[in-house]
Amino acid sequence: MKKTVKTNSSINTVVFDLGGVLIDWNPRHLYRKIFGDDENGMETFLAEVCHSEWNLQQDRGRPWQDAIAEAITRFPDQEANIRAYRERWDEMLKGPIEGTVNILEELKSTGLRLLALTNWSAETFPIAEKRFAFLEWFDGILISGQEKLAKPDPAVFHLLIQRYCLAPSRTVFVDDQPYNTEAAAKEGFKAIRFTTPVNLRRELQTLGIRLNQK
């Protein structure tokens, strides 16, 4: 049996973003294979064809079939590359961000409640679930594509608070995107912008959370 490490903090819950915090997801992991040495071509494709706002619509619940059709209508000459975004989506997952996974494991030993709030398509999230066993450590995961609400919309934070009966002042929210941490802070969360596992560890300790570092 693991020994529970008590904290000197009023914090009772830590909410994690997943992509960019615990999981190294990036479409460039795939498209560097497709575009090879044509870095400019890849960046143009990701800025103009399958751009972040286009992808966010899937995170908000748009079916991938509709998304692919819409993009092909705009750029029919890029059909093969557009289809690859969904057909080879798993190649965008490089792997876990080990330092953060270690922190997650340490937090679990403290007895704090662990939740995740992720902008993720409901159609592709099962791929991550099969690949990353640590997702089972969470007491709950709110997936934007299932709820049809995505960060930084205040409504998704309100849903998170209601569903898990959170007291935002006693809840840490960790995300790599500044507009998401800013939105969380406006709702009263103790928001931490993730940059590196080392910095995250330091900021959690500043909040009085004692980590059981191995």
Short mmCIF file of C-alpha atoms in Angstrom, two decimals:
data_model
loop_
_atom_site.label_atom_id
_atom_site.label_comp_id
_atom_site.label_asym_id
_atom_site.label_seq_id
_atom_site.Cartn_x
_atom_site.Cartn_y
_atom_site.Cartn_z
CA MET A 1 0.00 0.00 0.00
CA LYS A 2 1.27 3.46 -0.93
CA LYS A 3 1.73 5.94 1.87
CA THR A 4 -0.41 9.05 1.52
CA VAL A 5 1.57 12.27 1.65
CA LYS A 6 -0.35 15.07 3.33
CA THR A 7 -0.18 18.60 1.98
CA ASN A 8 0.09 21.95 3.71
CA SER A 9 -2.50 23.44 1.39
CA SER A 10 -6.22 24.13 1.06
CA ILE A 11 -6.05 22.64 -2.45
CA ASN A 12 -8.17 19.51 -2.83
CA THR A 13 -8.26 19.05 -6.62
CA VAL A 14 -5.84 19.38 -9.54
CA VAL A 15 -7.24 19.63 -13.08
CA PHE A 16 -4.93 18.84 -15.99
CA ASP A 17 -5.07 19.63 -19.65
CA LEU A 18 -3.81 16.63 -21.63
CA GLY A 19 -2.32 17.59 -25.01
CA GLY A 20 0.86 19.59 -24.51
CA VAL A 21 0.92 18.87 -20.76
CA LEU A 22 0.79 15.09 -20.32
CA ILE A 23 0.74 13.95 -23.95
CA ASP A 24 3.00 15.20 -26.73
CA TRP A 25 0.39 15.79 -29.44
CA ASN A 26 1.42 17.82 -32.45
CA PRO A 27 0.28 17.50 -36.10
CA ARG A 28 3.87 18.23 -37.12
CA HIS A 29 4.88 14.77 -35.90
CA LEU A 30 2.84 13.45 -38.84
CA TYR A 31 3.28 16.17 -41.43
CA ARG A 32 7.07 16.23 -41.23
CA LYS A 33 6.86 12.69 -42.62
CA ILE A 34 4.53 13.83 -45.38
CA PHE A 35 6.28 17.08 -46.38
CA GLY A 36 9.84 15.92 -45.75
CA ASP A 37 12.29 18.80 -46.09
CA ASP A 38 9.55 21.22 -47.19
CA GLU A 39 9.12 22.89 -43.79
CA ASN A 40 7.53 25.98 -45.34
CA GLY A 41 5.02 23.83 -47.21
CA MET A 42 4.08 22.03 -44.01
CA GLU A 43 3.64 25.25 -42.04
CA THR A 44 1.54 26.78 -44.83
CA PHE A 45 -0.68 23.70 -44.87
CA LEU A 46 -1.17 23.83 -41.10
CA ALA A 47 -1.80 27.58 -41.15
CA GLU A 48 -4.18 27.70 -44.12
CA VAL A 49 -5.72 24.27 -44.74
CA CYS A 50 -5.96 22.16 -41.58
CA HIS A 51 -5.40 25.05 -39.20
CA SER A 52 -5.94 25.20 -35.46
CA GLU A 53 -9.41 26.76 -35.65
CA TRP A 54 -10.48 24.05 -38.12
CA ASN A 55 -9.24 21.38 -35.71
CA LEU A 56 -10.95 23.12 -32.79
CA GLN A 57 -14.30 22.56 -34.47
CA GLN A 58 -13.77 18.81 -34.09
CA ASP A 59 -12.87 19.43 -30.44
CA ARG A 60 -16.24 21.16 -30.19
CA GLY A 61 -18.02 18.14 -31.59
CA ARG A 62 -18.01 18.52 -35.37
CA PRO A 63 -17.83 15.06 -37.01
CA TRP A 64 -14.53 14.33 -38.72
CA GLN A 65 -16.34 13.30 -41.89
CA ASP A 66 -17.82 16.80 -42.18
CA ALA A 67 -14.49 18.45 -41.34
CA ILE A 68 -12.59 16.55 -44.01
CA ALA A 69 -15.24 17.31 -46.62
CA GLU A 70 -15.19 21.02 -45.75
CA ALA A 71 -11.41 21.26 -46.05
CA ILE A 72 -11.34 19.38 -49.36
CA THR A 73 -13.92 21.81 -50.74
CA ARG A 74 -11.57 24.68 -49.90
CA PHE A 75 -8.38 22.98 -51.09
CA PRO A 76 -9.19 20.10 -53.46
CA ASP A 77 -5.54 19.87 -54.53
CA GLN A 78 -4.65 18.98 -50.93
CA GLU A 79 -7.13 16.12 -50.58
CA ALA A 80 -4.58 13.41 -49.73
CA ASN A 81 -2.91 15.56 -47.07
CA ILE A 82 -6.27 16.56 -45.61
CA ARG A 83 -7.45 12.96 -45.36
CA ALA A 84 -4.18 12.04 -43.64
CA TYR A 85 -5.11 14.34 -40.73
CA ARG A 86 -7.79 11.85 -39.67
CA GLU A 87 -6.56 8.60 -41.22
CA ARG A 88 -3.09 8.94 -39.67
CA TRP A 89 -4.13 10.92 -36.60
CA ASP A 90 -2.42 8.50 -34.21
CA GLU A 91 0.94 9.50 -35.71
CA MET A 92 0.46 12.96 -34.19
CA LEU A 93 0.82 11.38 -30.74
CA LYS A 94 4.54 11.17 -30.09
CA GLY A 95 4.18 9.84 -26.57
CA PRO A 96 3.78 10.86 -22.92
CA ILE A 97 5.54 13.86 -21.40
CA GLU A 98 7.26 11.71 -18.81
CA GLY A 99 8.14 14.43 -16.31
CA THR A 100 4.51 15.49 -16.02
CA VAL A 101 3.30 11.89 -15.82
CA ASN A 102 5.68 11.45 -12.87
CA ILE A 103 4.14 14.49 -11.17
CA LEU A 104 0.66 13.09 -11.82
CA GLU A 105 1.66 9.84 -10.14
CA GLU A 106 3.07 11.73 -7.16
CA LEU A 107 -0.10 13.81 -6.86
CA LYS A 108 -2.14 10.62 -6.84
CA SER A 109 -0.23 9.47 -3.75
CA THR A 110 -1.20 12.66 -1.90
CA GLY A 111 -4.89 11.80 -2.00
CA LEU A 112 -5.79 14.90 -4.01
CA ARG A 113 -8.60 14.48 -6.50
CA LEU A 114 -7.31 14.42 -10.08
CA LEU A 115 -9.41 15.57 -13.02
CA ALA A 116 -8.74 16.35 -16.67
CA LEU A 117 -10.33 18.98 -18.90
CA THR A 118 -9.26 18.49 -22.48
CA ASN A 119 -10.07 19.94 -25.87
CA TRP A 120 -10.24 16.66 -27.79
CA SER A 121 -12.45 15.13 -30.43
CA ALA A 122 -14.79 12.46 -29.09
CA GLU A 123 -13.90 10.33 -32.13
CA THR A 124 -10.14 10.32 -31.54
CA PHE A 125 -9.98 10.30 -27.74
CA PRO A 126 -10.41 6.49 -27.57
CA ILE A 127 -7.08 6.19 -29.43
CA ALA A 128 -5.35 8.01 -26.58
CA GLU A 129 -7.23 5.99 -23.95
CA LYS A 130 -5.90 2.75 -25.39
CA ARG A 131 -2.35 4.07 -25.61
CA PHE A 132 -1.87 5.92 -22.30
CA ALA A 133 -2.63 3.85 -19.21
CA PHE A 134 -2.15 6.85 -16.89
CA LEU A 135 -5.46 8.28 -18.11
CA GLU A 136 -7.06 5.71 -15.79
CA TRP A 137 -5.57 7.56 -12.80
CA PHE A 138 -8.03 10.42 -13.17
CA ASP A 139 -11.17 10.57 -11.06
CA GLY A 140 -12.93 12.13 -14.02
CA ILE A 141 -12.18 13.44 -17.54
CA LEU A 142 -14.29 16.08 -19.25
CA ILE A 143 -13.83 15.79 -23.03
CA SER A 144 -14.84 18.82 -25.07
CA GLY A 145 -15.94 16.82 -28.10
CA GLN A 146 -18.43 14.88 -26.01
CA GLU A 147 -19.80 18.02 -24.35
CA LYS A 148 -19.67 20.19 -27.49
CA LEU A 149 -17.98 22.89 -25.42
CA ALA A 150 -14.29 23.75 -25.59
CA LYS A 151 -11.80 25.88 -23.69
CA PRO A 152 -11.54 28.83 -23.29
CA ASP A 153 -15.35 29.15 -23.35
CA PRO A 154 -16.42 30.01 -19.77
CA ALA A 155 -19.29 27.56 -20.18
CA VAL A 156 -16.94 24.57 -20.16
CA PHE A 157 -15.44 25.71 -16.86
CA HIS A 158 -18.93 26.17 -15.42
CA LEU A 159 -19.76 22.62 -16.50
CA LEU A 160 -16.57 21.31 -14.89
CA ILE A 161 -17.41 23.07 -11.62
CA GLN A 162 -20.97 21.78 -11.60
CA ARG A 163 -20.22 18.20 -12.61
CA TYR A 164 -17.48 17.66 -10.05
CA CYS A 165 -18.78 20.02 -7.33
CA LEU A 166 -15.56 22.04 -7.41
CA ALA A 167 -14.59 24.97 -5.26
CA PRO A 168 -12.43 26.89 -7.78
CA SER A 169 -10.42 28.56 -5.00
CA ARG A 170 -9.34 25.09 -3.85
CA THR A 171 -8.66 23.80 -7.37
CA VAL A 172 -5.48 24.04 -9.43
CA PHE A 173 -5.88 24.17 -13.21
CA VAL A 174 -2.88 23.31 -15.40
CA ASP A 175 -2.80 24.09 -19.14
CA ASP A 176 -0.14 24.98 -21.69
CA GLN A 177 -2.20 27.65 -23.47
CA PRO A 178 -2.26 31.12 -21.87
CA TYR A 179 -5.79 31.91 -23.06
CA ASN A 180 -7.03 28.80 -21.25
CA THR A 181 -5.26 29.60 -17.99
CA GLU A 182 -6.52 33.18 -18.20
CA ALA A 183 -10.08 31.92 -18.67
CA ALA A 184 -9.69 29.53 -15.73
CA ALA A 185 -8.31 32.28 -13.50
CA LYS A 186 -11.34 34.44 -14.28
CA GLU A 187 -13.52 31.64 -12.93
CA GLY A 188 -11.53 31.59 -9.69
CA PHE A 189 -9.19 28.65 -10.32
CA LYS A 190 -5.56 28.73 -9.24
CA ALA A 191 -4.28 28.58 -12.80
CA ILE A 192 -0.79 27.43 -13.78
CA ARG A 193 0.48 27.81 -17.32
CA PHE A 194 2.50 24.69 -18.09
CA THR A 195 5.92 25.21 -19.65
CA THR A 196 8.06 22.35 -18.31
CA PRO A 197 7.63 19.61 -15.70
CA VAL A 198 10.33 21.26 -13.60
CA ASN A 199 8.46 24.56 -13.48
CA LEU A 200 5.15 22.81 -12.83
CA ARG A 201 6.64 20.97 -9.85
CA ARG A 202 7.94 24.27 -8.46
CA GLU A 203 4.60 26.04 -8.85
CA LEU A 204 2.66 23.21 -7.23
CA GLN A 205 5.05 23.25 -4.29
CA THR A 206 4.60 27.02 -4.01
CA LEU A 207 0.90 26.36 -3.53
CA GLY A 208 1.73 24.11 -0.58
CA ILE A 209 1.39 20.76 -2.33
CA ARG A 210 4.03 18.35 -1.08
CA LEU A 211 5.11 15.99 -3.82
CA ASN A 212 6.45 12.55 -3.05
CA GLN A 213 9.35 12.81 -5.49
CA LYS A 214 11.20 9.54 -6.01
#
